[in-house]
Short mmCIF file of C-alpha atoms in Angstrom, two decimals:
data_model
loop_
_atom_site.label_atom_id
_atom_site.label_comp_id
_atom_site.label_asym_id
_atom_site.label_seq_id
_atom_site.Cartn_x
_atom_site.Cartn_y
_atom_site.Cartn_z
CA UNK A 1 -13.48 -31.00 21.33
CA UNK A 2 -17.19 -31.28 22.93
CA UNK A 3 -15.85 -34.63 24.37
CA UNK A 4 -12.95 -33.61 26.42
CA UNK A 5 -13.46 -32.74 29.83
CA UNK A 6 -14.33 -29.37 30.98
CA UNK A 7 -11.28 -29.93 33.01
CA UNK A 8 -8.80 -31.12 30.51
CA UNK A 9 -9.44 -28.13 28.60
CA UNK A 10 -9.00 -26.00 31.99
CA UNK A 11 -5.43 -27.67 31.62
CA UNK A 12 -5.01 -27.27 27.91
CA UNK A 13 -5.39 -23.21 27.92
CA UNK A 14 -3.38 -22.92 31.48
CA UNK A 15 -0.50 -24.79 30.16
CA UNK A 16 -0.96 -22.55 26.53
CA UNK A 17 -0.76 -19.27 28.76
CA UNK A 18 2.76 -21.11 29.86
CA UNK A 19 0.95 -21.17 34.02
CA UNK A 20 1.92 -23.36 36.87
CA UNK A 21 -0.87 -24.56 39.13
CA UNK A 22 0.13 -22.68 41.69
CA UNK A 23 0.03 -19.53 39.52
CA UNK A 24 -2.95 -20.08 38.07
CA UNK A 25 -4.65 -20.79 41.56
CA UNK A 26 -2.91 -17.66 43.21
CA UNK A 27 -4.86 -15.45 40.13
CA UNK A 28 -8.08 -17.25 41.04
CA UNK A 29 -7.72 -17.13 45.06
CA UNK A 30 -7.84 -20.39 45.38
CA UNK A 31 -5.79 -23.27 46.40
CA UNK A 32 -3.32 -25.04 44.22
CA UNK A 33 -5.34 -29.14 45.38
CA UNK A 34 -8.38 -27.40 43.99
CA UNK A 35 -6.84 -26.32 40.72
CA UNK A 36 -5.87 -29.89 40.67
CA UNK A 37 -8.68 -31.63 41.37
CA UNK A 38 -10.58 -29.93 38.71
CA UNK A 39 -7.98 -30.53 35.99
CA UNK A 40 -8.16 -33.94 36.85
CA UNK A 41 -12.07 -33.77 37.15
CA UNK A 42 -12.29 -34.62 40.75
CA UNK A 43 -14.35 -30.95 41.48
CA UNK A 44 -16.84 -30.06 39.15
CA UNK A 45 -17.41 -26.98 37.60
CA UNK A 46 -21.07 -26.31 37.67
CA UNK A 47 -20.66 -23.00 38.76
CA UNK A 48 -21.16 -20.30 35.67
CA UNK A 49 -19.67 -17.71 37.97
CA UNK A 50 -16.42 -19.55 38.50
CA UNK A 51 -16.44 -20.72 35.06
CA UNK A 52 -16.33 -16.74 34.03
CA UNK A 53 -13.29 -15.94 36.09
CA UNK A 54 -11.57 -18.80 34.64
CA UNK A 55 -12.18 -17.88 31.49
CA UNK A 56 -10.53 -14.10 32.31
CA UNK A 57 -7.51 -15.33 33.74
CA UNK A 58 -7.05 -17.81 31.07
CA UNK A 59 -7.72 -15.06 28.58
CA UNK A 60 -10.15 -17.27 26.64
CA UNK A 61 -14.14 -17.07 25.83
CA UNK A 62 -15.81 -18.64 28.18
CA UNK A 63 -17.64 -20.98 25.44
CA UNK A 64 -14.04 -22.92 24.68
CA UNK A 65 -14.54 -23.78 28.04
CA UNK A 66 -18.01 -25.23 27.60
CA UNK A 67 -16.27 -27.18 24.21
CA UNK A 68 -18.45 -25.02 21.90
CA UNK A 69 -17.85 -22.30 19.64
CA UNK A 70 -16.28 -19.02 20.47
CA UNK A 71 -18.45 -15.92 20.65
CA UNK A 72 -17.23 -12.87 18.85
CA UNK A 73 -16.03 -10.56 21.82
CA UNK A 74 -17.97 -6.93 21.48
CA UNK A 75 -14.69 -5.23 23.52
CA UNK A 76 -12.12 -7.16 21.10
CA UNK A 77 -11.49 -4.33 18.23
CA UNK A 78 -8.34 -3.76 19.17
CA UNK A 79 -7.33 -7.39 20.33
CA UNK A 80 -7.14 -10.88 19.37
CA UNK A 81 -9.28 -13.57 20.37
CA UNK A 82 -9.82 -17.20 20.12
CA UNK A 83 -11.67 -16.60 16.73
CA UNK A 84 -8.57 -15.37 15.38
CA UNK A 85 -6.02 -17.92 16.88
CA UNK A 86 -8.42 -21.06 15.79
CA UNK A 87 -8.50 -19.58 12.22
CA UNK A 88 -5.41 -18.14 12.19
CA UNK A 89 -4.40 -22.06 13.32
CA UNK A 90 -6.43 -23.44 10.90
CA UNK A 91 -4.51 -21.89 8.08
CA UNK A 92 -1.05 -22.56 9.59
CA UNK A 93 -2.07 -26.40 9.28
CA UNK A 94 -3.37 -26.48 5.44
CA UNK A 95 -1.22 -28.34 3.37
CA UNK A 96 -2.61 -27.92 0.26
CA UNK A 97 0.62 -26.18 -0.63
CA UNK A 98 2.02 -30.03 -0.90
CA UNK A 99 0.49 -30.36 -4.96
CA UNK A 100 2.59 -33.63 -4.74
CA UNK A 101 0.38 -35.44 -2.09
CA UNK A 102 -2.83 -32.96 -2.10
CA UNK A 103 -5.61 -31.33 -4.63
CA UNK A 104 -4.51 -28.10 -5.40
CA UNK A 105 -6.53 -24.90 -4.25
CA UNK A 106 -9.58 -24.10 -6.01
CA UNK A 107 -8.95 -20.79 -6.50
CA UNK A 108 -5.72 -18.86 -6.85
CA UNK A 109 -5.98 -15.08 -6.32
CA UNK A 110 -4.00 -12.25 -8.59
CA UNK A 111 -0.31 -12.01 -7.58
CA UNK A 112 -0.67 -8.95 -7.81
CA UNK A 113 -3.72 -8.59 -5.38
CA UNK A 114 -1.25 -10.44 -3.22
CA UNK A 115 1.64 -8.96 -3.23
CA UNK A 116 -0.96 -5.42 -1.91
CA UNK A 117 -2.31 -7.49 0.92
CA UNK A 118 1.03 -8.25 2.45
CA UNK A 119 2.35 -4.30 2.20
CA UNK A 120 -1.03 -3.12 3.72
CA UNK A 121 -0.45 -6.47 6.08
CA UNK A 122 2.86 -4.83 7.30
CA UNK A 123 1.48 -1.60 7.27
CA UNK A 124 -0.29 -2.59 9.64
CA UNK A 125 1.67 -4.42 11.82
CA UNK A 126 3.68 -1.51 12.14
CA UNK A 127 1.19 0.35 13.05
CA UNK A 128 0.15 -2.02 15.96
CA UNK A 129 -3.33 -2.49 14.55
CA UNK A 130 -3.21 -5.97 16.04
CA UNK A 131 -7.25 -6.21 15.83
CA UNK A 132 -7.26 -5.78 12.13
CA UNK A 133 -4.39 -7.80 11.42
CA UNK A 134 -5.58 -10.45 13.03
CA UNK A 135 -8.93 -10.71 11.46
CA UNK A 136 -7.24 -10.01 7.96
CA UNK A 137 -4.72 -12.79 8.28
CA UNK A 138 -6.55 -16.30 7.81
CA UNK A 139 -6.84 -14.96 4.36
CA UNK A 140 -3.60 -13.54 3.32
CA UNK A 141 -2.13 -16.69 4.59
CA UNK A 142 -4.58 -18.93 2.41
CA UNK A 143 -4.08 -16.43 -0.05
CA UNK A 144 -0.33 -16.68 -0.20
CA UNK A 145 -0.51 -20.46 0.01
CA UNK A 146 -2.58 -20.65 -3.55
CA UNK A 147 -0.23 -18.43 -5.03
CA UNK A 148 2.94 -20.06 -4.20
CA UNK A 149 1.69 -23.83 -4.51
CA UNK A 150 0.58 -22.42 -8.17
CA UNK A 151 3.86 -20.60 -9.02
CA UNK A 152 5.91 -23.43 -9.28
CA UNK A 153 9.11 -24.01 -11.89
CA UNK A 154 12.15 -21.92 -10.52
CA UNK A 155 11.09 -18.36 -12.88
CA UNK A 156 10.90 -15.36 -11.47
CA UNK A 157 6.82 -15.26 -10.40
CA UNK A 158 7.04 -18.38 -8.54
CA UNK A 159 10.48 -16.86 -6.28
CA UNK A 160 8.04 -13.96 -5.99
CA UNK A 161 5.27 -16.31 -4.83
CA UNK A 162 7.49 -18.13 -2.54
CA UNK A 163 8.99 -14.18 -1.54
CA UNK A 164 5.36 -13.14 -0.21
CA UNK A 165 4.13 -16.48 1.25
CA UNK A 166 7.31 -16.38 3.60
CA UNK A 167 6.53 -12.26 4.36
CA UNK A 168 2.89 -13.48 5.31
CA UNK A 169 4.53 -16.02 7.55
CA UNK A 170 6.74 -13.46 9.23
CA UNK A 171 3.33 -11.10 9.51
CA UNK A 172 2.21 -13.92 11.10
CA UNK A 173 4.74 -14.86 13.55
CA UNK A 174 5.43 -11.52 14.72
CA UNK A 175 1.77 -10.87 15.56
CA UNK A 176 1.28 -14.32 16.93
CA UNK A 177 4.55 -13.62 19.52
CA UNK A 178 3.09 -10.15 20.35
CA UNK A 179 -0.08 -11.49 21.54
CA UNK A 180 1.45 -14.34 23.54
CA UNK A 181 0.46 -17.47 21.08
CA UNK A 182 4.03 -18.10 21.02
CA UNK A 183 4.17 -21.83 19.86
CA UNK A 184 2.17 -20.66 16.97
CA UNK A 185 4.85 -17.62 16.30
CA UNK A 186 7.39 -20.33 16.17
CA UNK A 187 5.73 -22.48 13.83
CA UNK A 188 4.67 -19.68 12.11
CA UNK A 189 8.69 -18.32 11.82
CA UNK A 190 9.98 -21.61 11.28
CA UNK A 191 7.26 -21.71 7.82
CA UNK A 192 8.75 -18.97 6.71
CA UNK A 193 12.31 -19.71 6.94
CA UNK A 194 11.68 -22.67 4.79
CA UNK A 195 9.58 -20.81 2.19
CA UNK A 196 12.64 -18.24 2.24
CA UNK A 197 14.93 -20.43 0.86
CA UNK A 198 12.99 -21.45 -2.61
CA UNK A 199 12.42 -17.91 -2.88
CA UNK A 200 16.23 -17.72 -3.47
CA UNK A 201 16.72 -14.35 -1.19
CA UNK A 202 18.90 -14.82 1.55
CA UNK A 203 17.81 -11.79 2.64
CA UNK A 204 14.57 -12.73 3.33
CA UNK A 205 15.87 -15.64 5.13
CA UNK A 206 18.20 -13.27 7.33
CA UNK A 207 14.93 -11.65 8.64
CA UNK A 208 13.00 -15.46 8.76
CA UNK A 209 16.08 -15.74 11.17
CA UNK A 210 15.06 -13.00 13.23
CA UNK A 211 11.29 -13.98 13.81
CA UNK A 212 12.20 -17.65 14.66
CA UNK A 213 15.26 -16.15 17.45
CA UNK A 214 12.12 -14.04 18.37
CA UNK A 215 9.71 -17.08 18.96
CA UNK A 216 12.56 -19.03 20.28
CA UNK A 217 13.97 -16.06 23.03
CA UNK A 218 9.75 -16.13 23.90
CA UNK A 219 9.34 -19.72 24.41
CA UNK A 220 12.19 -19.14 27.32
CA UNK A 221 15.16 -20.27 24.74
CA UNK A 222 17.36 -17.77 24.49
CA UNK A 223 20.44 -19.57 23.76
CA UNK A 224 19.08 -20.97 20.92
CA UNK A 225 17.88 -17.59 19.82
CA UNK A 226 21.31 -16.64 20.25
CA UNK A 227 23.35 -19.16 18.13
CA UNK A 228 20.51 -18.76 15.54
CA UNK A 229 20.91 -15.16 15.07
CA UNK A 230 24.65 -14.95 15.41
CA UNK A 231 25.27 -17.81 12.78
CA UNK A 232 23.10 -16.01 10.02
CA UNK A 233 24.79 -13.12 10.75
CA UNK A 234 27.98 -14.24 10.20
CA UNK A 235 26.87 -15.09 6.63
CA UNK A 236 25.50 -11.12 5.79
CA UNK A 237 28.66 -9.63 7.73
CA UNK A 238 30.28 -6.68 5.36
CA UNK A 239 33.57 -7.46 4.13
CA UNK A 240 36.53 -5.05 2.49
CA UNK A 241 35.83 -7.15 -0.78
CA UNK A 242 32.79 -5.35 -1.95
CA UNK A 243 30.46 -2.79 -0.21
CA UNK A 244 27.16 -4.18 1.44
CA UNK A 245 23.82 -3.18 0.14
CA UNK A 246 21.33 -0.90 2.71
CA UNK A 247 19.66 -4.27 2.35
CA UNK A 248 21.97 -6.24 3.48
CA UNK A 249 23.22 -4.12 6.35
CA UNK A 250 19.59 -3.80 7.39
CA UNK A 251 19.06 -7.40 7.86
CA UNK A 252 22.76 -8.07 9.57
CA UNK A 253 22.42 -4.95 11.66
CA UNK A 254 18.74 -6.57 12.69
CA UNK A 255 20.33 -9.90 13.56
CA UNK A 256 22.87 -8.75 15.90
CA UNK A 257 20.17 -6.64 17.44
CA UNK A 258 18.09 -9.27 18.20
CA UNK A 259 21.22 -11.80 18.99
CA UNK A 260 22.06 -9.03 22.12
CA UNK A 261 18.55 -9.25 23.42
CA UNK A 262 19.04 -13.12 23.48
CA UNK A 263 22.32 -12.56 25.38
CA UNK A 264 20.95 -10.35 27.76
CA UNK A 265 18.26 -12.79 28.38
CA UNK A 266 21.24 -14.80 29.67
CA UNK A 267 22.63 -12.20 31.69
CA UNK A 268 25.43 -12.16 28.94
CA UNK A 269 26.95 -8.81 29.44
CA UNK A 270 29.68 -9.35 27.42
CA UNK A 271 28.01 -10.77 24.64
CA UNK A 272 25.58 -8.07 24.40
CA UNK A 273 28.34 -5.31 24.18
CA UNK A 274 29.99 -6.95 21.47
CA UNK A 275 26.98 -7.63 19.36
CA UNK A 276 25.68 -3.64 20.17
CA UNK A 277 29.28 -2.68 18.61
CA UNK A 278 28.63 -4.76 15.64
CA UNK A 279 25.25 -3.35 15.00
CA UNK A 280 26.41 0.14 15.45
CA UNK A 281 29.09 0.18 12.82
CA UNK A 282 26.56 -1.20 10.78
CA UNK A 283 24.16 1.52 11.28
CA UNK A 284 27.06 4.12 10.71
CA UNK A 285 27.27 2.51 7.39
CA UNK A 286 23.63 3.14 6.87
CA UNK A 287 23.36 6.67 8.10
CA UNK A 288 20.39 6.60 9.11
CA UNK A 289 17.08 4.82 10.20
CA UNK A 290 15.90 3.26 7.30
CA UNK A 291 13.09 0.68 6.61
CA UNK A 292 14.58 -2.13 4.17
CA UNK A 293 12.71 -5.47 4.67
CA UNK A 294 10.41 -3.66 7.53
CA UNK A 295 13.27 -3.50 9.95
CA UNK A 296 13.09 0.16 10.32
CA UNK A 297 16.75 -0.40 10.82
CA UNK A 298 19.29 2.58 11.93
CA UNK A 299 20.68 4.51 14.72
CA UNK A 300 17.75 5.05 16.45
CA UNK A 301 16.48 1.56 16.40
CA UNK A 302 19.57 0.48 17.73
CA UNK A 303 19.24 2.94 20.82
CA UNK A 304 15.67 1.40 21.14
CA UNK A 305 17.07 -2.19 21.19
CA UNK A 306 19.88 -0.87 23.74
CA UNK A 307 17.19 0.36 26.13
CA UNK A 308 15.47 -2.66 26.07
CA UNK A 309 18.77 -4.68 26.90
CA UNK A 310 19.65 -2.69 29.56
CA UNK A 311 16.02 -3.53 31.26
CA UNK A 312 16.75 -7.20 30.23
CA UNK A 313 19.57 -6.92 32.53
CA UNK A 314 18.00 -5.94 35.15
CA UNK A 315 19.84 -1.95 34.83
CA UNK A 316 15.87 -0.24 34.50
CA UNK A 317 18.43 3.37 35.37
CA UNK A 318 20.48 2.69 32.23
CA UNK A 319 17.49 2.23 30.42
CA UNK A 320 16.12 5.33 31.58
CA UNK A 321 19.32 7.06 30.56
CA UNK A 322 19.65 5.64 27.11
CA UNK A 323 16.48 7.15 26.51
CA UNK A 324 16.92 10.56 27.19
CA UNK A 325 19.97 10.31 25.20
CA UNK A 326 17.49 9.58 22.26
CA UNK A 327 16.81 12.71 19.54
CA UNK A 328 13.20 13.23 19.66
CA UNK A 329 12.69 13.98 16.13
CA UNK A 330 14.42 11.07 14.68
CA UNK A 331 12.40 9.08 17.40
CA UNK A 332 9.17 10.37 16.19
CA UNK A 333 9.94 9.45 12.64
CA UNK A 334 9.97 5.74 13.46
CA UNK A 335 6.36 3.57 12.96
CA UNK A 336 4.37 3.96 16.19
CA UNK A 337 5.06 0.15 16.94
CA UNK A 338 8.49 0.60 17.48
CA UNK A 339 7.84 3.99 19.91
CA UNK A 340 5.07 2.50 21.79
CA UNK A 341 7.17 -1.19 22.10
CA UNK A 342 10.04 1.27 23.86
CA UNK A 343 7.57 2.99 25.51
CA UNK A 344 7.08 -0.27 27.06
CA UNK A 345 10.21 -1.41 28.07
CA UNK A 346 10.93 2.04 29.33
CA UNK A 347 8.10 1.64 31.21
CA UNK A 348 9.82 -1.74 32.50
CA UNK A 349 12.76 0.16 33.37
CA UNK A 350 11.30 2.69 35.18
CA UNK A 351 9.27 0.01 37.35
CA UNK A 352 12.89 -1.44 37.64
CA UNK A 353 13.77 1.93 39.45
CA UNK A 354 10.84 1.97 41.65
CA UNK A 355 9.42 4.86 39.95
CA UNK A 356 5.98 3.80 39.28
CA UNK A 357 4.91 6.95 38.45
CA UNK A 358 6.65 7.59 35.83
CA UNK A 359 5.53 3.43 34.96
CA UNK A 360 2.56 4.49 34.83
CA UNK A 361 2.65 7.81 33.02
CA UNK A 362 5.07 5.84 30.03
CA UNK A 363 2.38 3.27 29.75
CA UNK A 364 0.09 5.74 29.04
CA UNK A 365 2.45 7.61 26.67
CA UNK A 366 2.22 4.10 24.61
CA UNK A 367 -1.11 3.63 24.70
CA UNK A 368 -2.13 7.08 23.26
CA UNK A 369 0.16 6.15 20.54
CA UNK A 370 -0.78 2.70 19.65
CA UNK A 371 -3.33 1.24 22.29
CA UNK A 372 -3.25 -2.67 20.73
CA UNK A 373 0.99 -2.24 21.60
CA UNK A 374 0.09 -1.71 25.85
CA UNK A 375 -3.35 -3.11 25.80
CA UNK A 376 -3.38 -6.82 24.22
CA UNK A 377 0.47 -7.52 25.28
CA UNK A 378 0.41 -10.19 28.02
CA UNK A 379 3.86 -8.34 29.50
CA UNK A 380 2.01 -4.92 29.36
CA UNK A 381 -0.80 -6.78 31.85
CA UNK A 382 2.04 -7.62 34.02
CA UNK A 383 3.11 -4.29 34.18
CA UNK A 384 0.23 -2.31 34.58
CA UNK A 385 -0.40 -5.08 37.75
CA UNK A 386 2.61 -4.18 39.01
CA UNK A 387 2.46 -0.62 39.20
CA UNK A 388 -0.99 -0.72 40.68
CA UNK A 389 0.38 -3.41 42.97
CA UNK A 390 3.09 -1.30 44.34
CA UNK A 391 1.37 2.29 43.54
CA UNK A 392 1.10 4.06 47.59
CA UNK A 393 -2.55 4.71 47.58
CA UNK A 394 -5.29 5.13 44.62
CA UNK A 395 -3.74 4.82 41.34
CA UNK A 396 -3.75 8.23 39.28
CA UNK A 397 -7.23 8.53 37.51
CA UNK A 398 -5.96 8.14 33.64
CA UNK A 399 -3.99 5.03 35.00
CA UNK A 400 -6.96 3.48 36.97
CA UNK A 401 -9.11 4.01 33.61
CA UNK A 402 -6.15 2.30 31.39
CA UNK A 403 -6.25 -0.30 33.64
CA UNK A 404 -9.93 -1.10 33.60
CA UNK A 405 -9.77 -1.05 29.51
CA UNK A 406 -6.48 -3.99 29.83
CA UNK A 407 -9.18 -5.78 32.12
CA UNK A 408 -6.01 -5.66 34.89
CA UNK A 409 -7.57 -5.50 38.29
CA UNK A 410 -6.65 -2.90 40.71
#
């Protein structure tokens, strides 16, 4: 990459962090010609100052800039960086798990020590420890990889290999999406859907679903994300025939969810009512908020999901409603990702309302209870600028001091 223009790759990481020119320039004070004229390497960049504030609104180390290697950022513990995406990357493109066309891995870890990684890998993911996860994942995925291109034959350990390689994916995917890399969540999602099916759990495929309507609804495709997701879970639906598993009405009750956040993308009212009255019969039949295939899955979920719909919609007062309407204790009992992710959107909602107090105070709420959730999620930044934006006067102090650890200018 040392031979690319400095301003190609100006071009490469404003197009990754899905900017126009004019947004980009508007970030930077300056005008969208010059923006242009340094892409196109017109204006040179000799300026370290400038190349520094680049670098912070891109979100990048200033050294990928420069086409050399990424320092280690001393502030990052509870964020990604572009260490993590490159190796992170790196492992999505081995293909050593091919033993048809390539040498297989040198060294194939326990399945066992495996199948550990990936429940202290979602462990951690739903506890929003983004940081570590990050940093733990080029392995697990490499790890996974030599396990499931050794367990080959159609027996039980290699549907077990192929079972944890497409969980690592989803890890993966859901992180990846979280942190804004969304073309790698998609890739990432769309891995594990293919992995799902040799490890003969549909299941498992049913969630696969999810992350790739996920990755699709964040690449600005909802419809897609909607067909996907409704489709699968017309395969999972319960029928009088037999009774459905807690499994199974995890993973349909989890589709619906996430085909009504698609729809209210669109603006679908409609569509989202019908898929919420789905997903609630479905969590009547469960009872209660349960955690089969990490969906934490139940009543309370769905309010969660509801909430976030409404601010979808536009409706920030509904949100705000739906909410209060929530039972504390049964709220409380979910993993802190989920809290501090509605924490978020009810933060969204309350901005919605023009009630950036209360923005503020919610963001706050989440980032006591899992900082990496409000602090290293692009839409959080977006927030938090908002509600400084459109705060009357000085921000509150603990908001102000939030804001300075997101890096959001006030």
């Amino acid at each position: 990459m040392d031979e690319v223009p400095i301003g190609r790759r100006v071009a490469y990481w404003r197009g990754r962090r899905n900017m126009s020119q004019q947004v980009f320039a508007d970030r930077l004070g300056k005008s969208k010609s010059w923006v242009d004229k340094v892409e196109r390497g017109v204006r040179r960049l000799d300026k370290y100052s400038v190349l520094h504030e680049i670098a912070d609104v891109l979100r990048v180390d200033v050294q990928l800039l420069l086409g050399k290697d990424p320092q280690r950022r001393t502030d990052a513990l509870n964020c990604i960086d572009q260490v993590e995406v490159e190796a992170i990357r790196s492992a999505l493109e081995r293909y050593e798990a091919l033993p048809a066309f390539f040498a297989p891995f040198a060294e194939v870890p326990p399945l066992d020590d495996v199948r550990k990684s990936v429940r202290h890998a979602w462990l951690t993911l739903q506890y929003a420890r983004y940081g570590v996860l990050t940093r733990a994942l080029p392995k697990l995925l490499c790890d996974a990889q030599a396990v499931d291109a050794a367990y080959r034959g159609g027996d039980d350990a290699a549907q077990e290999a192929a079972h944890l390689l497409g969980q690592v994916y989803q890890i993966a995917s859901s992180t990846l999406r979280k942190l804004g890399e969304h073309e790698l969540a998609w890739l990432a999602a769309d891995r594990s859907m293919a992995v799902s099916q040799r490890s003969g759990d549909l299941l498992l495929a049913g969630v696969a679903t999810c992350r790739v309507g996920n990755a699709l609804l964040a690449l600005g495709r909802p419809r897609s994300a909607l067909e996907i997701n409704v489709n699968f879970a017309s395969q999972l639906a319960p029928n009088g025939c037999r009774a459905a598993s807690p499994q199974q009405l995890s993973v349909y009750g989890m589709l619906l969810l996430q085909g009504a956040m698609a729809a209210a993308r669109i603006g679908d009212s409609a569509s989202v009512r019908d898929l919420f009255f789905g997903a609630e019969e479905a969590a009547g039949l469960l009872g209660a908020d349960q955690n089969h295939y990490w969906t934490s899955f139940g009543p309370t979920n769905l309010r969660l999901h509801q909430a976030a719909a409404a601010v979808e919609l536009g409706e920030g007062g509904r949100a705000v409603e739906t909410d209060r309407e929530i039972p504390r204790d049964r709220f409380n009992a979910l993993p802190p990702e989920r809290r501090a992710h509605h924490l978020l959107d009810l933060a969204r909602g309350y901005a919605q309302i023009g009630d950036m107090e209360q923005a503020g105070t919610t963001l706050l709420r989440g980032d006591q209870l899992a900082p990496s959730e409000i602090r290293c999620r692009p839409i959080a930044h977006e927030l938090m600028s908002d509600v400084l934006r459109r705060t009357r006067g000085a921000p509150a102090q603990p908001i102000a001091e939030l804001a300075e650890h997101m890096g959001v200018g006030i």
